[in-house]
PDB file of C-alpha atoms in Angstrom:
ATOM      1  CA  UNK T  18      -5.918  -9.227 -13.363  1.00  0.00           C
ATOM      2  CA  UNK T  19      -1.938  -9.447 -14.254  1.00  0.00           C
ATOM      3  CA  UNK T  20       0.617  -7.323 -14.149  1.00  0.00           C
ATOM      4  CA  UNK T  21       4.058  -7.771 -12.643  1.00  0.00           C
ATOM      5  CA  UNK T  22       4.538  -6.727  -8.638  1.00  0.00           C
ATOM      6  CA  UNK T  23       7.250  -6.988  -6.737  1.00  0.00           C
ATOM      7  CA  UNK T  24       6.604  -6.935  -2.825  1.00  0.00           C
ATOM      8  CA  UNK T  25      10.041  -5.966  -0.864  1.00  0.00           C
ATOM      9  CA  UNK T  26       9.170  -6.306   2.876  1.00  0.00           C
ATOM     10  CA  UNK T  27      11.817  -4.178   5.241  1.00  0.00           C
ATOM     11  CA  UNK T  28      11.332  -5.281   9.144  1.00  0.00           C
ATOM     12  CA  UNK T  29      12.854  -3.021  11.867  1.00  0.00           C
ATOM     13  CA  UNK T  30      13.840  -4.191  15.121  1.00  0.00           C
ATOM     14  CA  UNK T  31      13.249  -2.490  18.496  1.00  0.00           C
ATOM     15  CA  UNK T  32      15.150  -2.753  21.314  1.00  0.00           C
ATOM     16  CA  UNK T  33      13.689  -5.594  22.166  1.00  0.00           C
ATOM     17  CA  UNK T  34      13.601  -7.613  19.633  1.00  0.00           C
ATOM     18  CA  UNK T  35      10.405  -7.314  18.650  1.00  0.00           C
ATOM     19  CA  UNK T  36       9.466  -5.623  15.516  1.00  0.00           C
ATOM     20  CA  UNK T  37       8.502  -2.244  15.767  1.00  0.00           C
ATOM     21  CA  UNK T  38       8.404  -0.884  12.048  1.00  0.00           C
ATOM     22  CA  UNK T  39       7.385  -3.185   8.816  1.00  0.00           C
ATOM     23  CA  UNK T  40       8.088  -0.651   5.612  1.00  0.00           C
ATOM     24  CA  UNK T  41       6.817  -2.437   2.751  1.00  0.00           C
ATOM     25  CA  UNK T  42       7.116  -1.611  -1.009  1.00  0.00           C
ATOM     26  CA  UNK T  43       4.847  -2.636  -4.110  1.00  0.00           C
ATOM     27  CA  UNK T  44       6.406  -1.873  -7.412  1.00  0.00           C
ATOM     28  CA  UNK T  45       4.089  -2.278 -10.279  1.00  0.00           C
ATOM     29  CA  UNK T  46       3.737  -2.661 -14.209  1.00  0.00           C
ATOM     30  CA  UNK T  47       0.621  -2.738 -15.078  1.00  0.00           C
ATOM     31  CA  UNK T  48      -0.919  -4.656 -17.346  1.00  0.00           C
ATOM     32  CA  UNK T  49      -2.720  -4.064 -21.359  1.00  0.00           C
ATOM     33  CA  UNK T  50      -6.007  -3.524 -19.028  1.00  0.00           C
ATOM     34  CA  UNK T  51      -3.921  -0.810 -16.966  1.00  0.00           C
ATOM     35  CA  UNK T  52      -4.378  -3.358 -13.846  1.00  0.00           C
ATOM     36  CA  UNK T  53      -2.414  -5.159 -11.514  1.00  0.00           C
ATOM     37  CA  UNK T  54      -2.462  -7.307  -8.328  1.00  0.00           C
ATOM     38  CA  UNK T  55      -0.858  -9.078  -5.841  1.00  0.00           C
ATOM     39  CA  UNK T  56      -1.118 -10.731  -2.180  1.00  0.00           C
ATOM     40  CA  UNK T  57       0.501  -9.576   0.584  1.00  0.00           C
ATOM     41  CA  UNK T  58       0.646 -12.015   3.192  1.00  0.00           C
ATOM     42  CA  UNK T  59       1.137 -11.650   6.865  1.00  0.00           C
ATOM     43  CA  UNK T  60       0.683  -8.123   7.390  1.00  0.00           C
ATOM     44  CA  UNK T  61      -0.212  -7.155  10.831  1.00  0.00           C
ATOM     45  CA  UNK T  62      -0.205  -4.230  12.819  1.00  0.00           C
ATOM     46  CA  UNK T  63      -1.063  -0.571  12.582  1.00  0.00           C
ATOM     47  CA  UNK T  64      -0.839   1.156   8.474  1.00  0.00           C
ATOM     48  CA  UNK T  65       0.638   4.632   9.910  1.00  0.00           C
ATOM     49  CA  UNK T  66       1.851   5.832   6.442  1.00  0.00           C
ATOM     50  CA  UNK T  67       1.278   5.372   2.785  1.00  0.00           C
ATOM     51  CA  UNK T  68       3.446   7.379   0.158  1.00  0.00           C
ATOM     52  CA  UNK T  69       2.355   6.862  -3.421  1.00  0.00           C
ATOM     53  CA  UNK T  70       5.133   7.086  -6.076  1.00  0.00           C
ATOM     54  CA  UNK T  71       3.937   7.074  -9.809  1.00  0.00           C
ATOM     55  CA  UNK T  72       7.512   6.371 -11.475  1.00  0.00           C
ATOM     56  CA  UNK T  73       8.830   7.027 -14.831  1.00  0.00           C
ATOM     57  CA  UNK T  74       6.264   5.917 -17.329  1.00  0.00           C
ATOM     58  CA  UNK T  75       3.268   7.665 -15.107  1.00  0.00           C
ATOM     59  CA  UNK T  76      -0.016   5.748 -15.080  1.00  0.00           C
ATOM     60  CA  UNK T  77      -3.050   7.592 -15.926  1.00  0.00           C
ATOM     61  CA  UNK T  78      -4.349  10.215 -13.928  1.00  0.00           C
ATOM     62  CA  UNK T  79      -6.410   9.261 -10.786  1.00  0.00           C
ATOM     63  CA  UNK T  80      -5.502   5.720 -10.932  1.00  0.00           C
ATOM     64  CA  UNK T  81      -6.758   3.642  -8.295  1.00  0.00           C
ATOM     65  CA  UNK T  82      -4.762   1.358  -5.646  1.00  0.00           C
ATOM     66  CA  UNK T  83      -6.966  -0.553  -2.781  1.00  0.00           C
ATOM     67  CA  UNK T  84      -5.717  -2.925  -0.001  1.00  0.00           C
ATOM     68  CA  UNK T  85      -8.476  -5.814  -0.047  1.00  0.00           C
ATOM     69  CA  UNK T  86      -8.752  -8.170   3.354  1.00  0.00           C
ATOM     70  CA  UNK T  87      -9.748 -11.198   3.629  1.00  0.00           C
ATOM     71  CA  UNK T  88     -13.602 -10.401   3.783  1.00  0.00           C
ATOM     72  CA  UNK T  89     -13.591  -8.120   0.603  1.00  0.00           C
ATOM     73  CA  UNK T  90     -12.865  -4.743   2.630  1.00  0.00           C
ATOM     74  CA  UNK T  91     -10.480  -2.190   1.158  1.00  0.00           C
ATOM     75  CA  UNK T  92      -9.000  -1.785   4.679  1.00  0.00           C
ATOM     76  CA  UNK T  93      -8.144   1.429   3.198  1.00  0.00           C
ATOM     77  CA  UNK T  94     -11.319   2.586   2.859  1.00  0.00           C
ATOM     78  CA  UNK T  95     -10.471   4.485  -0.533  1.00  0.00           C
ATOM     79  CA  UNK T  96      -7.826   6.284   0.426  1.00  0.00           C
ATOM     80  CA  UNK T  97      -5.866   5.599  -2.029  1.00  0.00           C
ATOM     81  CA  UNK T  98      -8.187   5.953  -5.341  1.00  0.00           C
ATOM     82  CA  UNK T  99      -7.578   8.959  -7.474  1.00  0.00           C
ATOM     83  CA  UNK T 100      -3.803   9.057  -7.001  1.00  0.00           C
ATOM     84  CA  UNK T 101      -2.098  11.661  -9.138  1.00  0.00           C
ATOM     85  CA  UNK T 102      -0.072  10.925 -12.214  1.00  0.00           C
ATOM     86  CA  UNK T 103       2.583  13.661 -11.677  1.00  0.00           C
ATOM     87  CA  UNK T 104       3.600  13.847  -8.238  1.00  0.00           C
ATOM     88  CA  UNK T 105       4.080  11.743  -4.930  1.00  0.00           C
ATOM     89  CA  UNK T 106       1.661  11.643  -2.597  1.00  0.00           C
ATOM     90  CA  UNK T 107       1.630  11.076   1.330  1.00  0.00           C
ATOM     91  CA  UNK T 108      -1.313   9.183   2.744  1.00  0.00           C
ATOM     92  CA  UNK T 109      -1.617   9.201   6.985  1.00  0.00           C
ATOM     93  CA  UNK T 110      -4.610   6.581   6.515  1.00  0.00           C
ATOM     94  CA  UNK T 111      -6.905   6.839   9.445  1.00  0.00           C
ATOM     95  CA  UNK T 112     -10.266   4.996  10.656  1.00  0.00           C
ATOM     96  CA  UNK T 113     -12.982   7.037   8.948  1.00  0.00           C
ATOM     97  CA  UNK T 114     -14.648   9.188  11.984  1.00  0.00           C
ATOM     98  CA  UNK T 115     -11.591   8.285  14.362  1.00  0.00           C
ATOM     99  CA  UNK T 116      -7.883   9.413  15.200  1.00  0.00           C
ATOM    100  CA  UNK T 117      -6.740   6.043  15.044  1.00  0.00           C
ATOM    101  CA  UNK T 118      -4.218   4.609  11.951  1.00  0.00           C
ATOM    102  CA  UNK T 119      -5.961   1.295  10.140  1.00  0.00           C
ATOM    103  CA  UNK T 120      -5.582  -1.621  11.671  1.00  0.00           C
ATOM    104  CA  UNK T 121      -4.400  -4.585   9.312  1.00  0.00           C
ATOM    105  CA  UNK T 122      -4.299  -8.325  10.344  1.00  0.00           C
ATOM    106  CA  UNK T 123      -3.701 -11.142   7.766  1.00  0.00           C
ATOM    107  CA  UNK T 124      -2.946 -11.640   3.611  1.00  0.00           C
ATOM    108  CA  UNK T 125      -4.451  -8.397   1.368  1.00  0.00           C
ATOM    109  CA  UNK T 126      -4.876  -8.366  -2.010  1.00  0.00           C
ATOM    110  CA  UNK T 127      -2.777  -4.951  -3.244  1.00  0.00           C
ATOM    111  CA  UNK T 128      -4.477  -3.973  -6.480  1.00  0.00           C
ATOM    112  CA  UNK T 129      -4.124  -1.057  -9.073  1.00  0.00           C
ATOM    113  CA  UNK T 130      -6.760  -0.235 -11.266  1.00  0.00           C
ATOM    114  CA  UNK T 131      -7.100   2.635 -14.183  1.00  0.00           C
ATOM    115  CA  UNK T 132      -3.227   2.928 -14.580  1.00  0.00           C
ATOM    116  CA  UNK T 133      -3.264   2.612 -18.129  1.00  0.00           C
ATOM    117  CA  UNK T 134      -0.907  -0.040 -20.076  1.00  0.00           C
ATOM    118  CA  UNK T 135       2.354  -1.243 -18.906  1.00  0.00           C
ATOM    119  CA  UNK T 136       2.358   2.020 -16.508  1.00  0.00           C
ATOM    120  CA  UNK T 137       4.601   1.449 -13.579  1.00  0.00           C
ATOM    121  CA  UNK T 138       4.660   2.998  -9.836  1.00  0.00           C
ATOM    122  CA  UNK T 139       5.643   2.539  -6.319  1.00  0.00           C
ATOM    123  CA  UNK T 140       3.034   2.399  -3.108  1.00  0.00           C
ATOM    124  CA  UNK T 141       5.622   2.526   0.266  1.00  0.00           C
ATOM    125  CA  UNK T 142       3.134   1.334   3.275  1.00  0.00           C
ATOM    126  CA  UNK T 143       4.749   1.708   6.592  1.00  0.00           C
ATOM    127  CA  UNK T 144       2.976  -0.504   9.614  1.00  0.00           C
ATOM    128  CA  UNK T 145       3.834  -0.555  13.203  1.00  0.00           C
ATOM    129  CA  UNK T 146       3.034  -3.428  16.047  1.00  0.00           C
ATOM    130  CA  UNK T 147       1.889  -1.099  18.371  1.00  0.00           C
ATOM    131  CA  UNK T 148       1.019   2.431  19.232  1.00  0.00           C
TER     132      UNK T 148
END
């Protein structure tokens, strides 16, 4: 897999000084395969929030983005697959069975899949330290 991500990472401070907010921003192109991928190191904490953007040159319909850990896991758990082509959508990602947000600890592998070629869009994750 290809394609050309860029990863913008956003940290907000508490009044503390300890981080309490991490929004973090994938834009994509995908590639002739309608694919891309990239790793996103160092991401710990709590994925509250996912909004799903599919820009200007829309990939194809219920294209697919997954969040792989280190041991293979869409810590996701396909919540993001089938994302519309049309319209943004708001993802509050939760442990399957539970109340609680995903937890995330370490480098993911961000990947699209199905987009279609040289399709672009935006996934916006927002991750907290603590709850």
């Amino acid at each position: 897999m290809a394609g050309t991500l860029v990863v913008t990472r956003d940290p907000r401070r508490g009044q503390n000084g300890g981080k309490d907010i991490e929004r973090i921003v994938v834009d994509w192109t995908s590639d002739a395969s309608g694919n891309a991928d990239v790793s996103i190191e160092k991401l710990y904490g709590w994925c509250v929030k996912v909004i799903t953007d599919p820009g200007s040159t829309a990939p194809t319909d219920n294209y697919d983005i997954t969040l792989v850990d280190e041991n293979g896991v869409d810590a996701l758990e396909g919540k993001l697959v089938d994302r519309d082509t049309a319209n943004n959508e708001t993802v509050y990602p939760l442990v399957t069975g539970a109340a609680t947000p995903v937890f995330l600890c370490g480098t993911h592998t961000f990947t699209v899949a199905n987009a279609g070629n040289a399709k672009v869009g935006k996934a916006i994750f927002y991750v907290v330290e603590s709850l």
